C-alpha positions as CSV (number, residue, x, y, z in Angstrom):
1,M,66.6,68.2,150.6
2,K,70.0,68.4,149.7
3,S,72.3,65.6,149.4
4,A,74.5,67.4,151.8
5,E,72.1,67.1,154.7
6,I,72.7,63.4,154.5
7,L,75.4,61.7,156.7
8,L,76.9,58.6,155.5
9,D,79.5,58.2,158.1
10,D,77.8,55.1,159.7
11,I,77.2,53.7,156.1
12,T,79.9,50.7,155.6
13,N,78.6,49.0,152.9
14,L,76.8,49.2,149.6
15,N,73.4,47.6,150.6
16,D,73.3,49.9,153.5
17,F,73.9,53.0,150.9
18,Y,70.7,51.8,149.3
19,V,68.7,51.8,152.1
20,V,69.7,55.5,152.7
21,L,69.4,56.4,148.7
22,E,66.0,54.4,148.5
23,R,64.5,56.3,151.4
24,N,65.8,59.8,150.7
25,A,65.0,59.7,146.9
26,L,61.6,61.2,146.9
27,L,62.6,63.9,149.2
28,L,65.8,65.2,147.4
29,E,65.3,68.1,145.4
30,R,66.9,67.8,142.4
31,N,68.2,65.0,139.9
32,R,71.9,66.3,140.6
33,D,71.3,65.6,144.6
34,I,70.8,61.8,143.9
35,T,73.9,62.0,141.6
36,E,75.9,64.0,144.2
37,L,74.8,61.5,147.0
38,L,75.9,58.6,144.7
39,L,79.5,60.3,144.2
40,K,79.6,60.8,148.0
41,Y,79.3,56.9,148.5
42,K,81.6,56.1,145.7
43,N,84.3,58.6,147.1
44,K,84.0,57.1,150.7
45,T,83.9,53.3,149.8
46,S,87.3,51.9,148.6
47,L,86.0,48.4,147.2
48,D,86.4,48.2,143.4
49,E,83.1,46.5,142.9
50,E,81.3,49.2,144.8
51,K,82.8,51.7,142.6
52,Q,81.9,50.1,139.1
53,K,78.4,49.4,140.4
54,L,78.1,53.2,141.5
55,Q,79.8,54.4,138.4
56,W,76.6,52.5,136.6
57,E,74.1,54.1,139.1
58,L,75.8,57.7,138.3
59,E,75.3,57.0,134.8
60,A,71.8,56.0,134.8
61,F,71.1,59.6,136.1
62,L,73.0,61.5,133.3
63,F,70.5,61.8,131.2
64,S,66.8,63.3,130.6
65,F,63.8,62.4,128.5
66,Y,63.0,64.9,125.7
67,G,59.6,63.7,124.4
68,N,60.6,60.3,123.3
69,R,64.3,60.6,123.1
70,I,66.9,60.6,125.8
71,F,69.3,63.0,126.3
72,S,72.6,62.6,127.9
73,F,74.8,64.6,129.4
74,S,77.9,62.5,129.3
75,T,78.5,61.2,125.7
76,S,78.1,62.8,122.1
77,N,78.3,60.9,119.2
78,G,80.1,64.0,117.4
79,K,77.4,64.6,114.7
80,E,74.4,67.1,115.0
81,V,73.5,68.2,118.5
82,G,70.3,66.3,119.9
83,N,70.4,64.0,116.9
84,V,71.4,60.3,117.7
85,A,71.7,58.6,114.3
86,E,72.4,54.9,115.8
87,Y,73.8,53.5,119.0
88,P,77.3,51.9,119.4
89,Q,78.0,47.9,119.8
90,L,77.7,46.9,123.4
91,D,80.5,44.6,124.9
92,N,80.8,42.7,127.9
93,H,81.2,45.4,130.1
94,Q,78.5,47.4,128.9
95,K,76.2,44.5,129.0
96,A,76.9,43.8,132.6
97,A,76.0,47.5,133.0
98,F,72.6,46.9,131.9
99,N,72.1,43.5,133.7
100,Y,73.1,45.8,137.0
101,I,70.4,48.5,136.2
102,K,68.1,45.9,135.6
103,E,68.8,44.2,138.9
104,R,68.5,47.5,140.4
105,S,65.3,48.2,138.9
106,E,63.3,44.7,140.4
107,L,65.1,45.3,143.7
108,S,64.9,48.9,144.6
109,T,62.2,50.1,146.9
110,S,62.0,53.5,145.8
111,A,59.3,54.2,143.2
112,L,61.4,57.0,141.9
113,L,64.5,55.0,141.4
114,S,62.6,52.1,139.8
115,A,60.7,54.3,137.7
116,R,64.2,55.6,136.3
117,Y,66.0,52.1,136.0
118,Y,62.5,50.7,134.1
119,H,62.3,54.0,132.0
120,L,66.0,53.6,130.9
121,L,65.7,50.1,130.3
122,G,62.9,50.6,128.1
123,K,64.9,52.7,125.9
124,S,67.5,50.2,125.8
125,I,69.2,49.1,122.4
126,V,70.0,45.3,124.6
127,K,66.6,43.8,125.1
128,K,63.9,46.4,123.9
129,N,60.8,45.0,126.0
130,S,57.4,46.7,126.6
131,T,57.3,45.2,130.2
132,F,60.2,47.9,131.2
133,V,58.0,50.6,129.7
134,L,54.6,49.4,131.8
135,K,56.7,48.9,135.0
136,A,58.4,52.6,134.3
137,T,54.9,53.8,134.0
138,E,53.5,52.2,137.2
139,N,56.5,53.4,139.3
140,Y,55.8,56.8,138.0
141,I,52.3,56.6,139.0
142,E,53.2,55.7,142.1
143,V,55.5,58.5,142.9
144,N,53.0,60.9,141.4
145,Q,50.8,59.3,144.1
146,C,53.1,59.7,146.9
147,C,53.7,63.4,145.9
148,Q,50.0,64.3,145.9
149,L,49.5,62.6,149.1
150,W,52.5,64.5,150.5
151,L,51.5,67.9,149.3
152,T,47.8,67.3,150.6
153,T,49.2,66.3,153.9
154,K,51.3,69.2,154.0
155,L,48.3,71.5,153.0
156,S,46.6,70.0,155.7
157,I,49.0,71.0,158.2
158,L,49.2,74.3,157.1
159,I,45.8,75.0,157.4
160,L,45.6,73.5,161.3
161,L,48.7,75.9,161.9
162,E,46.9,78.7,160.6
163,G,44.3,78.9,163.6
164,F,47.4,79.1,166.3
């Protein structure tokens, strides 16, 4: 599914948007479809507080994991590509972003989104915590199980339709 297929016309607040995002997170084909959906609602809302929270959501999806390292698509430390020697000192704004992502990890009903948030928190410089890593792992396992169930169901339907 592409983000363009998800209509946000009836969405009037961030909580309603989260319901749509979480319901569709596993159906979206690529990571960029999640960021496009986040941008779609960010451009729709006029509330500054919602725009800020959506910016933090976007930033949580502007990276990938390569082995044991985080690769960011949006920042650079100006040194050798792929080599991050140290992290910047966090200010109050960044700590608020951390707390927001932590809150989303706990409240999200989507295993995919929770896994992503917990994975990022587990790599955090603010509060390294093995609990975040464990919860990320648990959520990734749930995502894997959901995908396996979906594939098994789809295969069963295809087999049933073969006879018709």
